[in-house]
GROMACS .gro file of C-alpha atoms in nm:
model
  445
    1UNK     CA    1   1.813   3.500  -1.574
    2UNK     CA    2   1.788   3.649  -1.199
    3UNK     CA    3   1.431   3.706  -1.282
    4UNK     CA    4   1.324   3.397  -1.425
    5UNK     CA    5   1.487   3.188  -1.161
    6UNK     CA    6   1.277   3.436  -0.845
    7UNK     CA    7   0.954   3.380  -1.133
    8UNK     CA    8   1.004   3.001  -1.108
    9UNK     CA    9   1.055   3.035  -0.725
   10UNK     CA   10   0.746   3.195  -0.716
   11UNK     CA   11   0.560   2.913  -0.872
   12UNK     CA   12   0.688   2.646  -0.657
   13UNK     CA   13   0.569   2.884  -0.336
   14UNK     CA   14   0.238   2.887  -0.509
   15UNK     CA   15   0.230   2.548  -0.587
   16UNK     CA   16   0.304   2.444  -0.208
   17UNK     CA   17   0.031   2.704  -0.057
   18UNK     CA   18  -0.197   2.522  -0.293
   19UNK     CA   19  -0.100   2.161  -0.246
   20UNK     CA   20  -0.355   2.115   0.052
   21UNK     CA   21  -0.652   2.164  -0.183
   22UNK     CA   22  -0.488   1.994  -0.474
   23UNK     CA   23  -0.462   1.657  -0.298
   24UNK     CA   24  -0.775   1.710  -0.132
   25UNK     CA   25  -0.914   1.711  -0.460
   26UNK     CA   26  -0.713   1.441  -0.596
   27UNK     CA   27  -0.864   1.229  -0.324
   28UNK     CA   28  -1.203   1.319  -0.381
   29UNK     CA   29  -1.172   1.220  -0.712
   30UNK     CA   30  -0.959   0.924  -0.691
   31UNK     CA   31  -1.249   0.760  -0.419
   32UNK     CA   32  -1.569   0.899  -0.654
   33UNK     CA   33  -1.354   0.718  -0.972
   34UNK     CA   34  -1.414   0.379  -0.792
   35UNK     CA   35  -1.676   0.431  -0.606
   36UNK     CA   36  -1.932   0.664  -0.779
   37UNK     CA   37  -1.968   0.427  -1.094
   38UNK     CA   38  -1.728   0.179  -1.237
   39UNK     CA   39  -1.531   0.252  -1.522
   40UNK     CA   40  -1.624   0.037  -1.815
   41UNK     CA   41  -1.450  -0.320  -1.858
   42UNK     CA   42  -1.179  -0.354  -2.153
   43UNK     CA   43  -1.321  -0.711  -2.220
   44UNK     CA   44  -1.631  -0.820  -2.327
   45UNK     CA   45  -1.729  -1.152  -2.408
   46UNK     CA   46  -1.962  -1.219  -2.762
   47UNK     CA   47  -2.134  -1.542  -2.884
   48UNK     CA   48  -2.101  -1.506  -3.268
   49UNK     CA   49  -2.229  -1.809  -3.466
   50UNK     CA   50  -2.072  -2.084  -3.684
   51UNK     CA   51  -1.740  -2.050  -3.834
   52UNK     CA   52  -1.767  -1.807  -4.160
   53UNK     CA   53  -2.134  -1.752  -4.119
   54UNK     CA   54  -2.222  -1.367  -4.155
   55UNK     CA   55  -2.295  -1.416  -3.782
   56UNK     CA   56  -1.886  -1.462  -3.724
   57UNK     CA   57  -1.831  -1.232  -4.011
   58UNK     CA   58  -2.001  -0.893  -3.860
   59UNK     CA   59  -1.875  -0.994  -3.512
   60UNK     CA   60  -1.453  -0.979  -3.636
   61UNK     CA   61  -1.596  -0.627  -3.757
   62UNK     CA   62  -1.744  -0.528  -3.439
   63UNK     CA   63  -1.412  -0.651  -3.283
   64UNK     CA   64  -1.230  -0.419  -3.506
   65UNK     CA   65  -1.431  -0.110  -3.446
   66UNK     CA   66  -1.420  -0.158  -3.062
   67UNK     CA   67  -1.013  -0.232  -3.060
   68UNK     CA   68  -0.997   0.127  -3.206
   69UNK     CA   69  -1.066   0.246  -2.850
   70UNK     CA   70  -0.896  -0.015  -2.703
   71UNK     CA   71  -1.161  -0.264  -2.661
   72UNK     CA   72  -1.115  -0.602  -2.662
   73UNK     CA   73  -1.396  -0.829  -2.806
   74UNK     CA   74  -1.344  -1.186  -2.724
   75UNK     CA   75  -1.557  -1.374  -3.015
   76UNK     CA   76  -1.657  -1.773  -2.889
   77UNK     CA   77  -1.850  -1.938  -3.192
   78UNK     CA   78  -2.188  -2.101  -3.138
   79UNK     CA   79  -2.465  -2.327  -3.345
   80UNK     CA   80  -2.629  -2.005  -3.388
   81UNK     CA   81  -2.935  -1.748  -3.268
   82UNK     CA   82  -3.062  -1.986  -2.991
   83UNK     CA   83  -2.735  -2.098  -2.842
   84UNK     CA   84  -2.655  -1.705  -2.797
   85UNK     CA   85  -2.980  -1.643  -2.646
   86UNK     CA   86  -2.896  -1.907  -2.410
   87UNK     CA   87  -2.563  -1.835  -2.283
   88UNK     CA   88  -2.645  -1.462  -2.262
   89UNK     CA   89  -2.909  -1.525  -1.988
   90UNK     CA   90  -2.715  -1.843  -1.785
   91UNK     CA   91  -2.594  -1.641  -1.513
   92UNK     CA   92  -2.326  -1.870  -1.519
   93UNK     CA   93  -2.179  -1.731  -1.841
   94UNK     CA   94  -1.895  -1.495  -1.919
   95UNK     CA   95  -2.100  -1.419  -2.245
   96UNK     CA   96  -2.258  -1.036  -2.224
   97UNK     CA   97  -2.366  -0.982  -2.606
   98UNK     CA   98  -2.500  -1.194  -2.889
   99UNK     CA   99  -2.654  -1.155  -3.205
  100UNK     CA  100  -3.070  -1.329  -3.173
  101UNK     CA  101  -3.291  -1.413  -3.436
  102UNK     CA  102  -3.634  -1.229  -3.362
  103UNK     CA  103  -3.900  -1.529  -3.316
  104UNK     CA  104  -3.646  -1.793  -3.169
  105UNK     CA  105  -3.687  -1.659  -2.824
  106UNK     CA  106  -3.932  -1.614  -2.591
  107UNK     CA  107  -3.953  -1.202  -2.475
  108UNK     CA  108  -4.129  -1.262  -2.168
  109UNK     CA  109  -3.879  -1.479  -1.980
  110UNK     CA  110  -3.551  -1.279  -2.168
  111UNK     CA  111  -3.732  -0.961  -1.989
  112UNK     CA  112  -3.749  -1.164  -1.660
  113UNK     CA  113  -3.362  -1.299  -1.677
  114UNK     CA  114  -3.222  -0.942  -1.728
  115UNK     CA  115  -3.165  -0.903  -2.098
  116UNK     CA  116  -3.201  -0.646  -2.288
  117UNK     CA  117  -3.215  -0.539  -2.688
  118UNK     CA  118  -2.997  -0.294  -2.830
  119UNK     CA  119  -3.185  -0.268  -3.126
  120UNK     CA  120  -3.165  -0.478  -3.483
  121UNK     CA  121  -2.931  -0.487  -3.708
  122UNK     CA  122  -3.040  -0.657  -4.042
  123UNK     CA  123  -3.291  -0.880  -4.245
  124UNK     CA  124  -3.240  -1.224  -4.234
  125UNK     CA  125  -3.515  -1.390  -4.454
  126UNK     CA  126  -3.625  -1.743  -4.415
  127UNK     CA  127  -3.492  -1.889  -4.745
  128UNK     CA  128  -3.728  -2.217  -4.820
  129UNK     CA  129  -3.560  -2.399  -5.127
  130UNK     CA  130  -3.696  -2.650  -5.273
  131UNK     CA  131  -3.666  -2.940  -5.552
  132UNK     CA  132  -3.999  -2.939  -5.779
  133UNK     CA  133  -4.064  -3.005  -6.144
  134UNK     CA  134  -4.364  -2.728  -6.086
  135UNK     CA  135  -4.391  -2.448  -5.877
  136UNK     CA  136  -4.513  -2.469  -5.512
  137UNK     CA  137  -4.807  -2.187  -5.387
  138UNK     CA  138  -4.830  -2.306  -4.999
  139UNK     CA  139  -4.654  -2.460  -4.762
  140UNK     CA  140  -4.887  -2.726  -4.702
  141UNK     CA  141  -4.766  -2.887  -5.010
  142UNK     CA  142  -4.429  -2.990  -4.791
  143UNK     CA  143  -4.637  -3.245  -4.654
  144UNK     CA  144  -4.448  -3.570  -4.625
  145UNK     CA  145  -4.090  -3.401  -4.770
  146UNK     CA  146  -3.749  -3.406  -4.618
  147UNK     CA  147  -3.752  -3.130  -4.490
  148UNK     CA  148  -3.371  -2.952  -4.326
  149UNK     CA  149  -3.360  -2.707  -4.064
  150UNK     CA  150  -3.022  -2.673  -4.032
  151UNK     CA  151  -2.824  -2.754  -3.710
  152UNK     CA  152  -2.962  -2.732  -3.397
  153UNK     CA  153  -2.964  -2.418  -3.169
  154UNK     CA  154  -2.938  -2.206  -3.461
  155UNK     CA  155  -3.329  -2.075  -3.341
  156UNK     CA  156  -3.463  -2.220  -3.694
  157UNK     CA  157  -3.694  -2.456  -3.574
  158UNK     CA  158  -3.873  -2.265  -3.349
  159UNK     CA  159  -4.031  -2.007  -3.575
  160UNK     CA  160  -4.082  -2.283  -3.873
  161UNK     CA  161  -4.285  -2.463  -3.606
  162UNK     CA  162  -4.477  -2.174  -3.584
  163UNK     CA  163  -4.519  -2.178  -3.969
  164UNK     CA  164  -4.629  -2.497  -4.003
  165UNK     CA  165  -4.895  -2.504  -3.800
  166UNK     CA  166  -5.016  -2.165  -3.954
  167UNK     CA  167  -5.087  -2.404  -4.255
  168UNK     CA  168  -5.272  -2.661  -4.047
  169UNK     CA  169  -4.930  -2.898  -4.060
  170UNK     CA  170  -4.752  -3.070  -3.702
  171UNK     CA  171  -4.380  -3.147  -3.758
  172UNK     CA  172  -4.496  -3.493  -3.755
  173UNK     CA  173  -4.649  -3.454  -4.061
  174UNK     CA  174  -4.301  -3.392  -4.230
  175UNK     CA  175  -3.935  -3.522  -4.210
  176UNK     CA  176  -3.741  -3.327  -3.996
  177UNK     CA  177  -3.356  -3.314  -4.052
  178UNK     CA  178  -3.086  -3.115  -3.820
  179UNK     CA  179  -2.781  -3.060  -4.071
  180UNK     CA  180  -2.514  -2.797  -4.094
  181UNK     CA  181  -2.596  -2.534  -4.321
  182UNK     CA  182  -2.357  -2.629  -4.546
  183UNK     CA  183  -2.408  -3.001  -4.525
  184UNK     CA  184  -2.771  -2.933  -4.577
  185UNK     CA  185  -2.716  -2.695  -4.911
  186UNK     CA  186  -2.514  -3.021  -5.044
  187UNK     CA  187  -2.785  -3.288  -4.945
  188UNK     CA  188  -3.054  -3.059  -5.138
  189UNK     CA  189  -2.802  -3.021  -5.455
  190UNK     CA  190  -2.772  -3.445  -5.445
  191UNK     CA  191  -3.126  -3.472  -5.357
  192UNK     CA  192  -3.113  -3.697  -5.045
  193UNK     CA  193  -3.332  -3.384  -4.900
  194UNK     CA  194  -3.631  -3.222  -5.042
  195UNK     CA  195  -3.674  -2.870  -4.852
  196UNK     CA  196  -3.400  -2.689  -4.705
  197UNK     CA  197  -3.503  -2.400  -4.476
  198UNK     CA  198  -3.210  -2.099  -4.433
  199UNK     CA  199  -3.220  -1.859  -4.196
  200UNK     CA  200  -2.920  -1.606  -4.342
  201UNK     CA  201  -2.842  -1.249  -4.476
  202UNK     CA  202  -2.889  -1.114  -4.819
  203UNK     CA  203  -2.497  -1.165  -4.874
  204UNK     CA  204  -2.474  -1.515  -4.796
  205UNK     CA  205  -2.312  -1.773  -5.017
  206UNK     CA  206  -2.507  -2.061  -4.998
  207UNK     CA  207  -2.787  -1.803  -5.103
  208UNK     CA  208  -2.610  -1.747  -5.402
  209UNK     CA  209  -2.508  -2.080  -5.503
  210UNK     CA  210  -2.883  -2.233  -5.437
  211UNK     CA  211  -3.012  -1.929  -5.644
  212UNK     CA  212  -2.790  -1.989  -5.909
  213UNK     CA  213  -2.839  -2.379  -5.911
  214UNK     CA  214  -3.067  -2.558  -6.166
  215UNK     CA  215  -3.333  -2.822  -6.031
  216UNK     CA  216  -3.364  -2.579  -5.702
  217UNK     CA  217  -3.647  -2.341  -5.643
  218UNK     CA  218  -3.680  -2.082  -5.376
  219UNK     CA  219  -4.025  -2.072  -5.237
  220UNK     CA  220  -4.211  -1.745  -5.264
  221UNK     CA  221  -4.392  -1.636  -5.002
  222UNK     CA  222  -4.751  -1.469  -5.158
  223UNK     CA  223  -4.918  -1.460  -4.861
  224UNK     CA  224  -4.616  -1.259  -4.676
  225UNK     CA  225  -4.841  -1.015  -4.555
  226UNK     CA  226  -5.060  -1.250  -4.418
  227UNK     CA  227  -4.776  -1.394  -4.225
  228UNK     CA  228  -4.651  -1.087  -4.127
  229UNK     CA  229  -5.008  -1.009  -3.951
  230UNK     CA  230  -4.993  -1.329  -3.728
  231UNK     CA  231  -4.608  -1.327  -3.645
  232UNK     CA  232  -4.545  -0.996  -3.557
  233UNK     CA  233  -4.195  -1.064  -3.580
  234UNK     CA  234  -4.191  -1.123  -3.922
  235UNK     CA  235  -4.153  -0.848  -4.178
  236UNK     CA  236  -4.224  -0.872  -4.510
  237UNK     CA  237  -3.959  -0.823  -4.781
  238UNK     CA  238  -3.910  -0.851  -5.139
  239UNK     CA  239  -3.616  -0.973  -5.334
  240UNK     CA  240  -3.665  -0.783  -5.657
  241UNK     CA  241  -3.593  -0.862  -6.018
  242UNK     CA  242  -3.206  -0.909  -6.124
  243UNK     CA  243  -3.092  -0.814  -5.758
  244UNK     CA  244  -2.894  -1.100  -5.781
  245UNK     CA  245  -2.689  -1.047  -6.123
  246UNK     CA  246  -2.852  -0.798  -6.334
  247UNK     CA  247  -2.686  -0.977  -6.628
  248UNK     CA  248  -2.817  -1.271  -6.614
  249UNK     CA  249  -3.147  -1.147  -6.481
  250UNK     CA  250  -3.150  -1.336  -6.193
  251UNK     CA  251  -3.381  -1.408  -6.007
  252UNK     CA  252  -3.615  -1.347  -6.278
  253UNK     CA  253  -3.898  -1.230  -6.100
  254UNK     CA  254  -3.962  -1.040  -5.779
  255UNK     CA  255  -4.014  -1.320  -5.453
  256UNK     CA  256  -4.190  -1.220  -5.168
  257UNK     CA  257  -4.025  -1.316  -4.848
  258UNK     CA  258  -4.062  -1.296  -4.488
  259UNK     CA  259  -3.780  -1.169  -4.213
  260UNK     CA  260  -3.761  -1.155  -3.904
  261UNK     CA  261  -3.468  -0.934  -3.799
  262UNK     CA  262  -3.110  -1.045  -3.632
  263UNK     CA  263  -3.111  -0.819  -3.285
  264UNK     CA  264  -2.803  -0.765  -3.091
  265UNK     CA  265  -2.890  -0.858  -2.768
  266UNK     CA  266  -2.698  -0.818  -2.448
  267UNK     CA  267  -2.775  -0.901  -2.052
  268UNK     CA  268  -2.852  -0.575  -1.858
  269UNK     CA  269  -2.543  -0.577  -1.649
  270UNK     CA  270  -2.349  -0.428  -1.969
  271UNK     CA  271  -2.212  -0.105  -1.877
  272UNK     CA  272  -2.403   0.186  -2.037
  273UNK     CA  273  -2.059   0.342  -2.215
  274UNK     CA  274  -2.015  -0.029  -2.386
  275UNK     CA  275  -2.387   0.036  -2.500
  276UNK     CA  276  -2.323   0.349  -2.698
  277UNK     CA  277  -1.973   0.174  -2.837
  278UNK     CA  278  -2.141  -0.131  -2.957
  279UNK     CA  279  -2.420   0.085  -3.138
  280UNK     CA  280  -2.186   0.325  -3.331
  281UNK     CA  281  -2.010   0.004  -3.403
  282UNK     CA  282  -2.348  -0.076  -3.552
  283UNK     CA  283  -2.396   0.209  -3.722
  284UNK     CA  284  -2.093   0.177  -3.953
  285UNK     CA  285  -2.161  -0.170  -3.997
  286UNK     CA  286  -2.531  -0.209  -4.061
  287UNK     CA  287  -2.604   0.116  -4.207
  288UNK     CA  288  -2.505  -0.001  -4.567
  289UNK     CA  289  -2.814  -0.055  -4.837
  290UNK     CA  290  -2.809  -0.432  -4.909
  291UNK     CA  291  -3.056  -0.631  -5.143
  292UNK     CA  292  -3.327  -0.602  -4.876
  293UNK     CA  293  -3.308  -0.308  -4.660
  294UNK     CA  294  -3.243   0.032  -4.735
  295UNK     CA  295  -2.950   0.252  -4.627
  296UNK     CA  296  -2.919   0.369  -4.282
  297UNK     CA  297  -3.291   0.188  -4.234
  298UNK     CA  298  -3.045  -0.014  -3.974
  299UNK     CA  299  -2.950   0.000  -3.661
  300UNK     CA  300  -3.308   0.023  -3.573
  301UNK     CA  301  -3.511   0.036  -3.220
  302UNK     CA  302  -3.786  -0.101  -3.427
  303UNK     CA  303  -3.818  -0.497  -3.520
  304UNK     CA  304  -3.739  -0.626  -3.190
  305UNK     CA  305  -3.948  -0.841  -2.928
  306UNK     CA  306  -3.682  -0.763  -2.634
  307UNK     CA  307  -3.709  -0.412  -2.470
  308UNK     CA  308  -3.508  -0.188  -2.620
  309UNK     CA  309  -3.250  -0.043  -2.329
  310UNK     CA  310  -3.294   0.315  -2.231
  311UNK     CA  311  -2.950   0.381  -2.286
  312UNK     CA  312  -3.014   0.246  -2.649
  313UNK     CA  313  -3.268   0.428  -2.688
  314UNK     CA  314  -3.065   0.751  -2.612
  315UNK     CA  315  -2.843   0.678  -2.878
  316UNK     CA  316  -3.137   0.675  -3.113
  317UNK     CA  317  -3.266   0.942  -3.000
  318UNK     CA  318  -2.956   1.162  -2.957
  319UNK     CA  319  -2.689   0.989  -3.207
  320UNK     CA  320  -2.343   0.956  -3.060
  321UNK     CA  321  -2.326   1.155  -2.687
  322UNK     CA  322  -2.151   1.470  -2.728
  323UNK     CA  323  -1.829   1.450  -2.536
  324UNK     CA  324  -1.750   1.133  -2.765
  325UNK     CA  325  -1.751   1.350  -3.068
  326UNK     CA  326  -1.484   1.530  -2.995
  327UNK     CA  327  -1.283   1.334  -2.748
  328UNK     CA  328  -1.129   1.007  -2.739
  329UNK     CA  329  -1.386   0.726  -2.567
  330UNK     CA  330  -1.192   0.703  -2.225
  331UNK     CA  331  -1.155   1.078  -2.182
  332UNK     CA  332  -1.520   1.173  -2.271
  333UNK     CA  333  -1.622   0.843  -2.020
  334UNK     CA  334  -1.424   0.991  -1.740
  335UNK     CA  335  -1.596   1.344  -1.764
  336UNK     CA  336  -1.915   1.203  -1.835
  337UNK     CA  337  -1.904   0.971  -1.487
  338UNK     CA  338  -1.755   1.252  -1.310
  339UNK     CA  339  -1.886   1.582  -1.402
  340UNK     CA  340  -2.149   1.543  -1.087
  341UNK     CA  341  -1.815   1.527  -0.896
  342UNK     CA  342  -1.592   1.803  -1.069
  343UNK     CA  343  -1.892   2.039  -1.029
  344UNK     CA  344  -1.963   1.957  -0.682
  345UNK     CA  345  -1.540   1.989  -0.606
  346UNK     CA  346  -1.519   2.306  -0.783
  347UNK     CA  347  -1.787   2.466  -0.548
  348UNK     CA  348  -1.604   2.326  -0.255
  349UNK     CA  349  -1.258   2.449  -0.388
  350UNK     CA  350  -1.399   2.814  -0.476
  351UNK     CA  351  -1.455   2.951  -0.124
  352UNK     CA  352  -1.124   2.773  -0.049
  353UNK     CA  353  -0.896   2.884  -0.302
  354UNK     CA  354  -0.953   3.241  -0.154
  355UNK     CA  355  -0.726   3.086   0.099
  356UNK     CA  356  -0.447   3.055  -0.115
  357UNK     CA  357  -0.366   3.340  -0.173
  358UNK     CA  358  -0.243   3.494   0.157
  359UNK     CA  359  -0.079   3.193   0.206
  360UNK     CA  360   0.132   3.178  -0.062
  361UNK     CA  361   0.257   3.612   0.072
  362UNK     CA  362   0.318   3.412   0.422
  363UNK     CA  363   0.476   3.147   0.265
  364UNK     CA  364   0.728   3.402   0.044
  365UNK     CA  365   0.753   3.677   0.351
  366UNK     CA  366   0.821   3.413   0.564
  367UNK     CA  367   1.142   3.355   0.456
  368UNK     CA  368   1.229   3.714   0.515
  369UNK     CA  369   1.080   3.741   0.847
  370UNK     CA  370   1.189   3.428   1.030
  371UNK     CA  371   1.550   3.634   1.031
  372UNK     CA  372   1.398   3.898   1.249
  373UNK     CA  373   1.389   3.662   1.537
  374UNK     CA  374   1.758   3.629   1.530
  375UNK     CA  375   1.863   3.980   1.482
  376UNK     CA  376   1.603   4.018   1.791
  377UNK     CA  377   1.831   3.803   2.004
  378UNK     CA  378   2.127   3.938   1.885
  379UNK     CA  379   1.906   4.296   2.067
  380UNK     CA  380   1.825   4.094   2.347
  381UNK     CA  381   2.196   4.042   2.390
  382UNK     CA  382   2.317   4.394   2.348
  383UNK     CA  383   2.028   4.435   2.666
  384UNK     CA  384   2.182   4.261   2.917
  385UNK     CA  385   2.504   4.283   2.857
  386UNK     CA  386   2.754   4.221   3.195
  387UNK     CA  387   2.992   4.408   3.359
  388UNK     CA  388   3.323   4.152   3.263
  389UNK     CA  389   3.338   4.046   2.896
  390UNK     CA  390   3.138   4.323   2.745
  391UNK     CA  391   3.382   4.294   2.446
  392UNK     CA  392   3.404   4.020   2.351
  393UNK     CA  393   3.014   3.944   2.365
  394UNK     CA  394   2.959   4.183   2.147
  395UNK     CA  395   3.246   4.043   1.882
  396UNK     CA  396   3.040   3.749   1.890
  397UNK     CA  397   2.732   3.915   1.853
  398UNK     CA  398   2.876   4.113   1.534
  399UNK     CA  399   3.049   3.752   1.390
  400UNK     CA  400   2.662   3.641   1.416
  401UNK     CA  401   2.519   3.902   1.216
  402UNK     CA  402   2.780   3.855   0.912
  403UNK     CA  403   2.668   3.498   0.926
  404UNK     CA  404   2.281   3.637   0.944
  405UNK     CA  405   2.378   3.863   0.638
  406UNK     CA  406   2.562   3.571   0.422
  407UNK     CA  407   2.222   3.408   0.509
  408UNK     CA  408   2.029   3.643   0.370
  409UNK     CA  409   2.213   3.741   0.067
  410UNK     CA  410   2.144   3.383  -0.039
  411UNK     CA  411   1.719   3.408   0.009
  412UNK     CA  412   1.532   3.364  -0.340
  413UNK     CA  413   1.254   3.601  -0.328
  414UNK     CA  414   1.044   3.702  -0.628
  415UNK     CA  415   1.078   4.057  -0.742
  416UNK     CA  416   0.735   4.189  -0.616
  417UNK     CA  417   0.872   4.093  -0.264
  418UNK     CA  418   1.244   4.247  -0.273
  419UNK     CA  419   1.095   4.584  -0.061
  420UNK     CA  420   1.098   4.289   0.208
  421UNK     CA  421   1.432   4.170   0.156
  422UNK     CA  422   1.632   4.497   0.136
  423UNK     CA  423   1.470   4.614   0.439
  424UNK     CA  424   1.575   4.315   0.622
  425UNK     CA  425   1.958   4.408   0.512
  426UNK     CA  426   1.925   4.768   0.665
  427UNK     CA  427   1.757   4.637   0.998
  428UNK     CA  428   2.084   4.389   0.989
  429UNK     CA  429   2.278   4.706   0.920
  430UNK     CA  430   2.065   4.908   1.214
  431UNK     CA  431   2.211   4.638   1.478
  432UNK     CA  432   2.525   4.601   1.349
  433UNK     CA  433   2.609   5.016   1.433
  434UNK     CA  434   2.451   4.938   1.766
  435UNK     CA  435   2.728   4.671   1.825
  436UNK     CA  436   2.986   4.905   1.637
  437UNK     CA  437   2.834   5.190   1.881
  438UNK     CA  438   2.896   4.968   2.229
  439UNK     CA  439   3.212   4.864   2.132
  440UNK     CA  440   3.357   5.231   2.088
  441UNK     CA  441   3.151   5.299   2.459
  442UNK     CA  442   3.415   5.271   2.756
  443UNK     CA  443   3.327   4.972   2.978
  444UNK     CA  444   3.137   5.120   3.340
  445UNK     CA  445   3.335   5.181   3.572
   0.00000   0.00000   0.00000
């Protein structure tokens, strides 16, 4: 026990020779932490979409993926693609990350407001339904319909203006109505509209319904490629045979569509470690095969008008950043900020620590050694001693060294250093037969 309590004795002396450097570095850190490059927020702000639109749907999942690491997402619902767009770049928005329909913005002026792509996620066709006794071939048979684009800001209109004119048609030459998606699907069903155009995913239910609804056609899209060629935005997909409900063989036929894709979209002031969150939040999201894309075809760089980000494009490139595979998200962000500053410490500490060393033998020999000043007056003493009151000086001087000795028999001192310690006692002993020695002496005469 004798040992272990000198060992832990030692430790603390070590631990106080060092304590110079350690809070030096403690600083160092503590001002490069805050100063060097901010750690990430725990908030970030999303514009989703409507209320149970796959838009709202894959943002609670993104939510859920980012509280893992203690994330918090704060979802605020919008009409849709071009209402994110738009509070993303208002500078005087809390809203850092949306999800943007390719073809309802314009890249040029996103690029010159500060956002930035981090890549698409999935397909979202352009669903034209339509009631017809026959089948329509071209869109310039919509001429003169009622024709729904769904409600406004959700991006629609822009690219279907595009369309339109591609077949030699102005909006003016149709009816244009601005109805909630599902208020729309229900005015087609009654027939109080004639064309619904839907912007939506592959899992959608108002896909579904209208696919599965007699009277209502979906519009195929022959010349895809075509489209595809002018629009580079667009891709060209097919909805195959039975994808639907093999069963029932629905829809009977393959249909040629055309996509753009749904981008997430963020302004460039989004810290870098949020970027690599959100995309392996992505990942596990998107990455599914679906009745259009293939698995893991998404998260993709490709299919995007917006720039992707460089730090996007590392995670492309590179997959998840190394640290973050094997340590939790906060610890692998700390090293990753700091690791400039830990290397640059450590060869600053190096040459130093050498320092701590000798230090921590003054700091334990010390204790032994400040005692030899006091047996060195009690010599000093013994010097000059006068003529009257010899004895009792020196009865003093010997009641001092038992106190110097009671000291000393209490000193901790690790084992390595007891040489010091016991020859301390037998210096104390040395003086104390010099005392003995005077006091036997007759006085002078």
């Amino acid at each position: 026990m004798q040992k272990i309590k000198f060992t832990l004795f030692s430790l603390r002396a070590l631990l106080l020779a060092a304590l110079p450097f350690i809070l030096t570095a403690v600083v160092v850190c503590g001002l490069a932490y805050w100063l060097v490059d901010p750690a990430p927020p725990r908030v970030i702000d999303m514009s989703t979409g409507p209320a149970n639109s796959a838009y709202a749907r894959f943002a609670q999942l993104y939510a859920q993926e980012l509280a893992k690491n203690k994330i918090t997402l704060r979802l605020q619902t919008s009409e849709g693609s071009q209402e994110n767009f738009d509070r993303i770049r208002d500078p005087d928005s809390q809203i850092e990350v949306g999800f943007v329909r390719s073809g309802s913005t314009d890249p040029d002026s996103a690029q010159e407001q500060g956002l930035i792509s981090l890549g698409s996620l999935f397909y979202e066709p352009i669903w034209v339904f339509y009631r017809s006794r026959q089948e329509l071939s071209n869109l310039s048979q919509f001429k003169g319909k009622r024709i729904n684009l769904g409600a406004e800001g959700n991006g629609i209109g822009r690219i279907f203006s595009q369309i339109l004119a591609a077949n030699h048609l102005q909006e003016a030459d149709v009816q244009i109505q601005r109805s909630p998606d599902q208020d729309a699907v229900d005015a087609l069903l009654r027939g109080d509209t004639d064309v619904l155009v839907l912007s939506a995913g592959s899992d959608s239910p108002l896909v579904q319904r209208l696919m599965q609804s007699s009277g209502i056609r979906l519009f195929d899209f022959v010349q895809a490629e075509a489209y595809t060629r002018r629009f580079p935005y667009l891709s060209q997909v097919t909805l195959a045979r039975g994808m639907i409900d093999i069963g029932k063989d629905i829809p009977a036929r393959d249909y040629h569509l055309i996509s753009p894709t749904v981008t997430l979209v963020a302004h460039e002031s989004l810290h870098p470690a949020l970027i690599a969150l959100l995309l392996q939040a992505a990942q596990k999201i998107h990455s599914r095969a679906d009745w259009l894309s293939h698995r893991a075809e998404f998260p993709s760089d490709r299919y995007t008008e917006i720039p992707v980000s460089a730090d996007a494009e590392k995670f492309y490139q590179h997959g998840i950043p190394v640290l973050q595979r094997y340590l939790p998200f906060w610890i692998a962000n700390f090293i990753e900020r700091m690791w400039f500053v830990i290397v640059a410490l450590g060869a600053l500490l190096l040459p130093l620590s050498k320092i701590i060393p000798p230090l921590y033998v003054w700091r334990i020999r010390s204790r032994v050694y400040r005692w030899y000043g006091q047996l060195r007056l009690v010599e000093q003493v013994m010097d000059e001693l006068p003529a009257s009151g010899r004895t009792q000086l020196l009865q003093q001087q010997l009641s001092r060294l038992d106190e110097i000795e009671d000291k000393v028999n209490r000193i901790s001192i690790p084992l390595s250093y007891a040489e010091e310690l016991y020859g301390l006692r037998s210096h104390i002993d040395f003086v104390r037969k010099r005392v003995l020695s005077l006091i036997a002496e007759p006085p002078p005469a």
